[in-house]
Amino acid sequence: MDVEKIFHMKEGVDETSYAKNSSLQKKASDMVKHITLETIQEIYVTTAPKSLGIADLGCSSGPNTLSTIKDIVDTVERESRKKLCASPEFRVYLNDLPTNDFNTIFKALPDFYKELKNGTSDGCPSIFIAGYPGSFYGRIFPNNCLHFIYSSYSLHWLSKVPPALYDEEGKSINKGNIYISKSSPSQVSQAYFRQFQEDFSSFLRLRSEELIEGGRMVLILLGRRDLDHVDRGNTYLWELFSRSVAVLVTQGEVEEEKLDSYDVHFYAPCKDEIEDEVKREGSFEMDRFEMFELEVEDDKEGGLSYGSAVAMTVRAIQESMIAHHFGEGILDGLFENYGRMIDEEIAKEEIRPITFVLVLKKRMIGS
């Protein structure tokens, strides 16, 4: 399965779109907003550029992207006024895979510019926004053109399903599972870990070429607590997803072979794995590393239980892949099963998925 051609968040603004089902990601990014804004403030103060290059990697197409950009612009504008100097121009590069719904972002830009203009007596700042389609596991931007990179809930997605999951006949060795589980052979977690190492190392190396010296990145991604790959967090949510598909198998709606041949291109690293790879690759130094959890609560505004809200969020992310592999006909039943299973499980015991936020600074030459 060619991830780059198939994988994208659900486009548009309908009830199952990513734009309508990304409130959990928004809640998480808001929890660490102070870290993002402190980092952009620091890079602006230390470099004082006339033209500030900013990239959002894995921007998707919902309201979260432009909300983050507005916060960044407002922070720099305030710092400029404090220093009694002219604010810089902003070069904003929005990156995602080529199948991403960039049009929805572009349609929202007139209102975005209007909001920026209304927020200041000096008029709208000079801000130039462009879409840059392509995988961030490859090269995207020219050398030394960026000061700041932001990526929220993207880097746990691998460039591909690990090839080592398949035997010589092309059959998955992870039968009955779509991710790492207790019943997975040990080779499965090893395959996922090696793919993470390869991808994350490439990501760091390529971003170091695109950032100026001293440039910074704020990366927000899903993870796990320790070296044990099977935990009652993000891994367990995939376990429940596998069970949801298995229900459809027992009902005759999905062929068992289809379940056995589906594996997700996802990996939740632990802190040690991330730190080791940053150190080994060598282009960046770690400025900050924090772990946090989102509270488990029902979506009162949307009238959804916690399980249903998670299921809708996952659907908005995974629908393109699920529909391509299993067909669109299973979507409603699958995600109804999934939401119900999550609610049943958290009624027994908490599911505690965790998120990491890290700040990386590009090393100076010779350091």
Coordinates of N, CA, C and O in Angstrom, one line a residue, residues 244-312:
S244 N -12.4 -4.5 16.8 CA -13.6 -3.9 16.1 C -13.7 -4.5 14.7 O -14.8 -4.8 14.2
V245 N -12.6 -4.6 14.0 CA -12.6 -5.3 12.7 C -12.9 -6.8 12.8 O -13.6 -7.3 12.0
A246 N -12.4 -7.4 13.9 CA -12.6 -8.8 14.1 C -14.1 -9.1 14.2 O -14.6 -10.2 13.8
V247 N -14.8 -8.2 14.9 CA -16.3 -8.4 15.0 C -16.9 -8.5 13.6 O -17.8 -9.3 13.4
L248 N -16.5 -7.6 12.7 CA -17.0 -7.6 11.4 C -16.7 -8.9 10.6 O -17.4 -9.4 9.8
V249 N -15.5 -9.5 11.0 CA -15.1 -10.8 10.4 C -16.1 -11.9 10.8 O -16.6 -12.7 10.0
T250 N -16.4 -11.9 12.1 CA -17.3 -12.9 12.7 C -18.7 -12.7 12.1 O -19.5 -13.7 12.0
Q251 N -19.1 -11.5 11.7 CA -20.4 -11.2 11.1 C -20.4 -11.4 9.6 O -21.5 -11.3 9.0
G252 N -19.3 -11.8 9.1 CA -19.2 -12.1 7.6 C -19.1 -10.9 6.8 O -19.3 -11.0 5.5
E253 N -18.9 -9.7 7.4 CA -18.8 -8.5 6.6 C -17.4 -8.2 6.1 O -17.2 -7.4 5.2
V254 N -16.4 -8.8 6.7 CA -15.0 -8.6 6.3 C -14.4 -10.0 6.2 O -14.6 -10.9 7.1
E255 N -13.6 -10.3 5.2 CA -12.9 -11.5 5.1 C -11.7 -11.5 6.1 O -11.0 -10.5 6.2
E256 N -11.5 -12.7 6.7 CA -10.4 -12.8 7.7 C -9.1 -12.4 7.0 O -8.2 -11.8 7.7
E257 N -8.9 -12.8 5.8 CA -7.6 -12.5 5.1 C -7.4 -11.0 5.0 O -6.3 -10.6 5.0
K258 N -8.5 -10.3 4.8 CA -8.4 -8.8 4.8 C -7.8 -8.2 6.1 O -7.0 -7.3 6.1
L259 N -8.3 -8.8 7.2 CA -7.8 -8.3 8.5 C -6.4 -8.7 8.7 O -5.5 -7.9 9.1
D260 N -6.0 -9.9 8.3 CA -4.6 -10.4 8.5 C -3.6 -9.6 7.6 O -2.5 -9.6 7.9
S261 N -4.1 -9.0 6.5 CA -3.2 -8.3 5.6 C -3.2 -6.8 5.8 O -2.6 -6.1 5.0
Y262 N -3.8 -6.3 6.9 CA -3.9 -4.9 7.1 C -3.0 -4.6 8.4 O -3.2 -5.1 9.5
D263 N -2.0 -3.7 8.1 CA -1.1 -3.2 9.2 C -1.0 -1.7 9.1 O -0.9 -1.2 8.0
V264 N -1.0 -1.0 10.3 CA -1.0 0.4 10.2 C 0.5 0.9 10.2 O 1.4 0.3 10.7
H265 N 0.7 2.1 9.6 CA 2.0 2.7 9.5 C 2.2 3.7 10.6 O 2.3 4.9 10.4
F266 N 2.1 3.2 11.8 CA 2.1 4.0 13.0 C 3.1 3.4 14.0 O 3.4 2.2 14.0
Y267 N 3.8 4.3 14.8 CA 4.6 3.8 15.8 C 4.6 4.9 17.0 O 4.9 6.0 16.7
A268 N 4.4 4.4 18.2 CA 4.4 5.2 19.4 C 5.7 5.0 20.1 O 5.9 4.0 20.8
P269 N 6.7 5.8 19.9 CA 8.0 5.6 20.6 C 8.0 5.9 22.0 O 7.1 6.7 22.5
C270 N 8.9 5.5 22.8 CA 9.1 5.9 24.2 C 10.2 7.0 24.2 O 10.9 7.3 23.2
K271 N 10.3 7.6 25.4 CA 11.2 8.7 25.5 C 12.6 8.4 25.2 O 13.4 9.1 24.4
D272 N 13.1 7.2 25.7 CA 14.5 6.8 25.4 C 14.7 6.6 24.0 O 15.8 6.9 23.5
E273 N 13.8 6.0 23.2 CA 14.0 5.8 21.8 C 14.2 7.1 21.0 O 15.0 7.2 20.1
I274 N 13.4 8.1 21.4 CA 13.5 9.4 20.8 C 14.8 10.1 21.1 O 15.5 10.6 20.2
E275 N 15.1 10.1 22.4 CA 16.4 10.7 22.8 C 17.6 10.1 22.2 O 18.6 10.7 21.8
D276 N 17.6 8.8 22.1 CA 18.7 8.0 21.6 C 18.9 8.4 20.1 O 20.0 8.5 19.6
E277 N 17.8 8.5 19.4 CA 17.9 8.8 17.9 C 18.4 10.2 17.7 O 19.1 10.5 16.8
V278 N 17.9 11.2 18.5 CA 18.4 12.5 18.4 C 19.9 12.6 18.7 O 20.6 13.3 17.9
K279 N 20.3 11.9 19.7 CA 21.7 11.9 20.0 C 22.6 11.2 18.9 O 23.6 11.7 18.5
R280 N 22.1 10.1 18.4 CA 22.8 9.3 17.4 C 22.9 10.1 16.1 O 24.0 10.1 15.5
E281 N 21.8 10.7 15.7 CA 21.8 11.5 14.4 C 22.7 12.7 14.5 O 23.4 13.0 13.5
G282 N 22.6 13.4 15.6 CA 23.6 14.4 15.9 C 23.4 15.9 15.4 O 24.1 16.8 15.8
S283 N 22.3 16.1 14.7 CA 22.1 17.5 14.1 C 21.5 18.4 15.1 O 21.6 19.7 14.9
F284 N 20.8 17.9 16.1 CA 20.1 18.7 17.1 C 20.4 18.4 18.5 O 20.9 17.3 18.8
E285 N 20.2 19.4 19.4 CA 20.3 19.2 20.8 C 18.9 19.3 21.4 O 18.1 20.1 20.9
M286 N 18.6 18.6 22.4 CA 17.3 18.6 23.0 C 17.2 19.7 24.0 O 17.9 19.8 25.0
D287 N 16.3 20.7 23.8 CA 16.1 21.8 24.7 C 15.0 21.5 25.7 O 15.1 21.9 26.9
R288 N 14.1 20.6 25.3 CA 12.9 20.4 26.2 C 12.2 19.1 25.8 O 12.1 18.8 24.7
F289 N 11.8 18.3 26.8 CA 11.0 17.1 26.6 C 10.0 16.9 27.7 O 10.4 16.8 28.8
E290 N 8.8 16.9 27.3 CA 7.7 16.8 28.3 C 6.7 15.7 27.9 O 6.5 15.5 26.7
M291 N 6.0 15.1 28.8 CA 5.0 14.1 28.6 C 3.7 14.6 29.2 O 3.8 15.1 30.3
F292 N 2.6 14.4 28.6 CA 1.3 14.7 29.2 C 0.2 13.8 28.7 O 0.4 13.1 27.7
E293 N -0.9 13.8 29.4 CA -2.1 13.1 29.1 C -3.3 14.0 28.9 O -3.3 15.0 29.5
L294 N -4.2 13.6 28.0 CA -5.5 14.3 27.9 C -6.4 13.6 28.8 O -6.5 12.4 28.9
E295 N -7.2 14.4 29.5 CA -8.2 13.8 30.4 C -9.3 13.1 29.6 O -9.7 13.5 28.6
V296 N -9.7 11.9 30.2 CA -10.8 11.2 29.6 C -12.1 11.8 30.0 O -12.4 11.7 31.2
E297 N -12.8 12.3 29.0 CA -14.1 12.9 29.3 C -15.0 12.9 28.1 O -14.5 12.9 27.0
D298 N -16.3 12.9 28.3 CA -17.2 13.0 27.2 C -17.2 14.3 26.5 O -16.9 15.3 27.1
D299 N -17.5 14.3 25.2 CA -17.6 15.5 24.5 C -19.0 16.1 24.7 O -20.0 15.8 23.9
K300 N -19.2 16.9 25.7 CA -20.5 17.4 26.0 C -21.1 18.3 25.0 O -22.3 18.3 24.7
E301 N -20.2 19.2 24.4 CA -20.6 20.1 23.4 C -21.2 19.3 22.1 O -22.2 19.7 21.5
G302 N -20.5 18.3 21.7 CA -20.9 17.5 20.6 C -21.9 16.4 20.9 O -22.4 15.7 20.0
G303 N -22.2 16.2 22.2 CA -23.1 15.2 22.6 C -22.6 13.8 22.4 O -23.4 12.8 22.2
L304 N -21.3 13.6 22.4 CA -20.7 12.3 22.2 C -20.0 11.8 23.4 O -19.5 12.5 24.2
S305 N -20.0 10.4 23.6 CA -19.2 9.8 24.7 C -17.8 9.9 24.3 O -17.4 10.2 23.1
Y306 N -16.9 9.7 25.3 CA -15.5 9.7 25.0 C -15.1 8.7 23.9 O -14.4 9.1 23.0
G307 N -15.6 7.5 24.0 CA -15.3 6.5 23.0 C -15.8 6.9 21.6 O -15.0 6.7 20.6
S308 N -16.9 7.5 21.5 CA -17.4 7.9 20.2 C -16.6 9.1 19.6 O -16.4 9.1 18.4
A309 N -16.2 10.0 20.5 CA -15.3 11.1 20.1 C -14.0 10.6 19.6 O -13.5 11.1 18.5
V310 N -13.4 9.6 20.3 CA -12.1 9.0 19.8 C -12.4 8.3 18.5 O -11.5 8.4 17.5
A311 N -13.4 7.6 18.4 CA -13.7 6.8 17.1 C -13.9 7.8 16.0 O -13.4 7.5 14.9
M312 N -14.6 8.9 16.2 CA -14.8 9.9 15.1 C -13.4 10.5 14.7 O -13.2 10.7 13.5

